[in-house]
Structure formats: C-alpha cells, structure tokens
C-alpha cells in the first residue's frame, strides 16, 4: 500500500467535514491539488475567480454550510477580491485556496508568485496563511474550517505551494467539532429586557443575522409579545422579518441625519444582528434623536466596538431574541399605529413617475414579474437604480427568499444566483430563482452565465435596461456634481450576450411579452436572460 500524500489526507479531511463541492477557475499552480480529482467530489467550474467566489457564497448561504473555493495564485486572488469583500460583509463561511509557486523558487519570486500570500486578501478575510511546511497543510485546512464557521462567520484564505501535495503525510488529519453560536450574557440580556419592558414606545431593528440564523419565527414572537414596531436595519442583505407583517415598518435610511429622524418618538430601540449603522452617503445630523436609548446585540465584537452610539452586547442574534422573548413583559397593542413606507426595505424611495412614451416603467415591470412567478420564488437583486420600485412591488413574505450583497460591490449577485440555484437543486427544494440585475451591474461578473448554462440551472435573469448608471446620476444630484462623464452605457445587447454564453436570450418590450417570457423560462431546463428596456429614472437617495 502506497504512503498517503498531503493531497490524500486533505481530501479525506474535507470529506469528513462534508465539503465535497468545490468552486473554482483552475490555474497552473492549482493543478497539483486537483490532480486525480476524487470521483466523490464535484468541481463547479467558472470562467473568472470573482464568479467562483460569488457562486460559492450563494451556495453556502442557501445550504448554511461552508463552501470551498479554488483560485489561481496572486492573479486569481486579485480577480476574486471584490466578491471576497462581499463574502466577508455577508458573513459567509468560505475556505478560499490558491496555489503558489514551487517552494524551491519562492525566494526568487518567479512569475505569478503570491509574494505576500497572507497579506494580499486582507482585510477581507478572517484568517490568511501559507503553511510553513507541507506537513502542516491538512491541519491548516482544519483551522481554516474552524475559523470560517465560528462567529462571526466569514471567508478565510490558504496559499499552498504547488509542490506540497505529493509529499508524504506524517499522520492522518485531526478532525474536530466546534460550536458556532455565542450565548448572550444572561445578566446583560436581562438588563436589555427590562429596558424594553419599561419603554413607552420601543422599536425593534432587526438585521440579516436573524435571517442567517433561521430566526424569523423567534423574531416574530418577540415583536408580537412586545407589540413593537419592527424596522429592517439599513441596507440589509437578507430580510430579517416578513415585510407584510402588521408590525413591520420598513427599512431604515442609510444616512445619519435621516435615520435619526426616522426614529423620533421612540424611547428605546434595540438593534439585533446588524451593525450600528450602515451609512452611505454622508448626510450630517445626530446619530440618534433626543430621548432615545439604543441597545445593540451582535455576534461580531468588531461590530459592537465600532458602533458610535448604543449599549452593546456580544451574542448570537437568534439566541438573544429567544432570551428576550422569555423575559420581556407582554403588551396588548402598539403605543402608536405602524406607519408603512411604500418602498419597503429599500434604503431610498422610488423615482418620481416619468413620461415613459410607451416604454415599461420599473414599477410595472416588477409587479408583472411578481405576479408571473410562483409564490416561493427566490429573488436575487442587484439593480441599485430601482430598489424603491422593486421593494414596493415584491414584499418578502417567506424566509430565505431574498438575497443581495452586504458590501455594495457590484458583481456578486449574478454568480451568487448560480450558487443559490445549485443549492436549490441539491437540497431538493427546487424553488425558482429569479435574479433582477441592472444593465450596468450585469457586466461585472457576466461569466457566471456560462456556469449556469453548463449545469443547466433554471435561473431567470431579468435585465431592466435603462442604458445608464442611474444610481450614479442620483449621487450627482445629491453631491451637486453635474457634467460627470461615463454615466451612460448605450449599445449593450443582452440577447446576444446570453446566446454567446449558452443561455436562452429574450427581449421583452411589453408587459405581455414579459409574462410570456417568464412563463416559458419557468418550463426551461437551463437559464434564461430576459432583457427589458425600461424608462430611465433618477431615484432620490434619501
């Protein structure tokens, strides 16, 4: 019997950890790792490293398990950085690996060497490492796994010199189990519960950690016991609460002054599972209205440390909600009626109506899409210009049915929808996945279409084409910067682009054509790109 190699032991470790799907774009320094690829593993090939990370992120979020990504040395890692940034802010557990040059040549820094492998992906990974010895590689993977899944979850990076894999392993890998949730301090949570119970008009501000922890039922129970108004934290990437619930008040603005204005009239508010706060753009004002006490619960100590205001507690969001629900005093009814904002969780309202001259408006398009798709459709969004219209037309009523990026870095949602659809297939849920991606955003990770086509994933990509970076024109209004070049993007043909990557491509210019295109796409075995010219509109940012 031949001696076990570093490769053998590492794949055995991954197998025991249940990580047998790998997303990647292979390069020369990774081929020694992928040599004689095990038949019980699956390699999801992408055409660009950003797509590999985005697809893995979507898959990990949908399966609630860490995912493995393989990119190409320093060049591939650099290509992947925008979506590593997003995975870090999404708090998605990913193990990202890359090869490096042969150890015998590292001192000379040959072509494509990752010269500073532990430095390059920072600050957007929790841990970054290149093992000192080949014998340390399996243990480094175990540490990477542990670091990725423990709170706050997030991506980690390992750089492996290409000649390590065939070296003999000194021993089998040690597989460990570990907890991934942090229980809140009981005395502190009791203080928070007392403050909420004694409040005349409390508010609950829920964040995406509640969705990541499958905590909708607990979040609803706490809100209903307190009869408190519920807000989504600014720019939540996953909805933490059903948007049609009678206590739901919408998303908070993502600017300092307007957010404080929104919270006027409340005497105690608690942020659970989100930072305090996501702000963009800068609009000065007080952090909080006068008379409001702010409480904060997060599993991320860095998040609680950088909060500019509020009394903080480190702990798992869902465990904290469960504890609070047991401790708070019940109320019969809210102190004042819920005021709903028409744009739901969107951080800014819809644009004012414009004369469309027969061209479809964004709101009508999104209402038509919602009516044309099954109730359990998973919605993925990267259309910054039309957030107000989308959230008005498509309130999220079911958990795990809406995804977007926490970072604002374009190019995540297209490949993420591929990973989400793969997870739907693997899990047997088989819910439809519909991704609404603006014509500008679509260009950032367009290569993800090829992976969807190769795996015959029935994703419906809808491109509301306004031929502009309309959201940047909104910033131009706010920042008083007229005459900025490069804000128009004419000449894009999404039907041709779809066909080139192996997808079905359709151009729908009326609402009836949109309905017909969606109906046909729902019966198709592979992906569909539906281009819909829409009237350009410049939304207000606040």
JSON list of C-alpha atoms in Angstrom, two decimals, residues 62 64 238 374-379 398-403 420-421 423-425 427-434 458-459 522:
[
{"chain": "A", "resi": 62, "resn": "UNK", "atom": "CA", "xyz": [-28.51, 28.59, 0.86]},
{"chain": "A", "resi": 64, "resn": "UNK", "atom": "CA", "xyz": [-25.97, 27.01, 5.65]},
{"chain": "A", "resi": 238, "resn": "UNK", "atom": "CA", "xyz": [-31.25, 39.41, 3.79]},
{"chain": "A", "resi": 374, "resn": "UNK", "atom": "CA", "xyz": [-44.59, 31.20, -8.11]},
{"chain": "A", "resi": 375, "resn": "UNK", "atom": "CA", "xyz": [-45.05, 32.39, -4.53]},
{"chain": "A", "resi": 376, "resn": "UNK", "atom": "CA", "xyz": [-41.91, 30.56, -3.37]},
{"chain": "A", "resi": 377, "resn": "UNK", "atom": "CA", "xyz": [-39.59, 32.16, -5.94]},
{"chain": "A", "resi": 378, "resn": "UNK", "atom": "CA", "xyz": [-36.15, 33.14, -4.62]},
{"chain": "A", "resi": 379, "resn": "UNK", "atom": "CA", "xyz": [-35.40, 36.75, -5.57]},
{"chain": "A", "resi": 398, "resn": "UNK", "atom": "CA", "xyz": [-41.03, 33.98, 3.26]},
{"chain": "A", "resi": 399, "resn": "UNK", "atom": "CA", "xyz": [-37.66, 33.30, 4.88]},
{"chain": "A", "resi": 400, "resn": "UNK", "atom": "CA", "xyz": [-34.64, 32.58, 2.70]},
{"chain": "A", "resi": 401, "resn": "UNK", "atom": "CA", "xyz": [-36.35, 34.01, -0.37]},
{"chain": "A", "resi": 402, "resn": "UNK", "atom": "CA", "xyz": [-34.36, 37.22, -0.96]},
{"chain": "A", "resi": 403, "resn": "UNK", "atom": "CA", "xyz": [-30.61, 37.77, -1.32]},
{"chain": "A", "resi": 420, "resn": "UNK", "atom": "CA", "xyz": [-28.36, 29.54, -4.99]},
{"chain": "A", "resi": 421, "resn": "UNK", "atom": "CA", "xyz": [-29.93, 27.61, -7.87]},
{"chain": "A", "resi": 423, "resn": "UNK", "atom": "CA", "xyz": [-28.30, 24.64, -3.74]},
{"chain": "A", "resi": 424, "resn": "UNK", "atom": "CA", "xyz": [-32.00, 24.54, -4.61]},
{"chain": "A", "resi": 425, "resn": "UNK", "atom": "CA", "xyz": [-31.33, 21.53, -6.83]},
{"chain": "A", "resi": 427, "resn": "UNK", "atom": "CA", "xyz": [-31.48, 20.27, -1.45]},
{"chain": "A", "resi": 428, "resn": "UNK", "atom": "CA", "xyz": [-34.49, 19.08, -3.42]},
{"chain": "A", "resi": 429, "resn": "UNK", "atom": "CA", "xyz": [-36.40, 22.30, -2.70]},
{"chain": "A", "resi": 430, "resn": "UNK", "atom": "CA", "xyz": [-36.19, 23.27, -6.38]},
{"chain": "A", "resi": 431, "resn": "UNK", "atom": "CA", "xyz": [-37.63, 26.74, -5.88]},
{"chain": "A", "resi": 432, "resn": "UNK", "atom": "CA", "xyz": [-37.34, 29.02, -8.92]},
{"chain": "A", "resi": 433, "resn": "UNK", "atom": "CA", "xyz": [-34.53, 31.58, -8.75]},
{"chain": "A", "resi": 434, "resn": "UNK", "atom": "CA", "xyz": [-35.08, 34.95, -10.39]},
{"chain": "A", "resi": 458, "resn": "UNK", "atom": "CA", "xyz": [-33.03, 27.21, -14.46]},
{"chain": "A", "resi": 459, "resn": "UNK", "atom": "CA", "xyz": [-32.16, 30.71, -13.27]},
{"chain": "A", "resi": 522, "resn": "UNK", "atom": "CA", "xyz": [-40.20, 28.54, -15.92]}
]
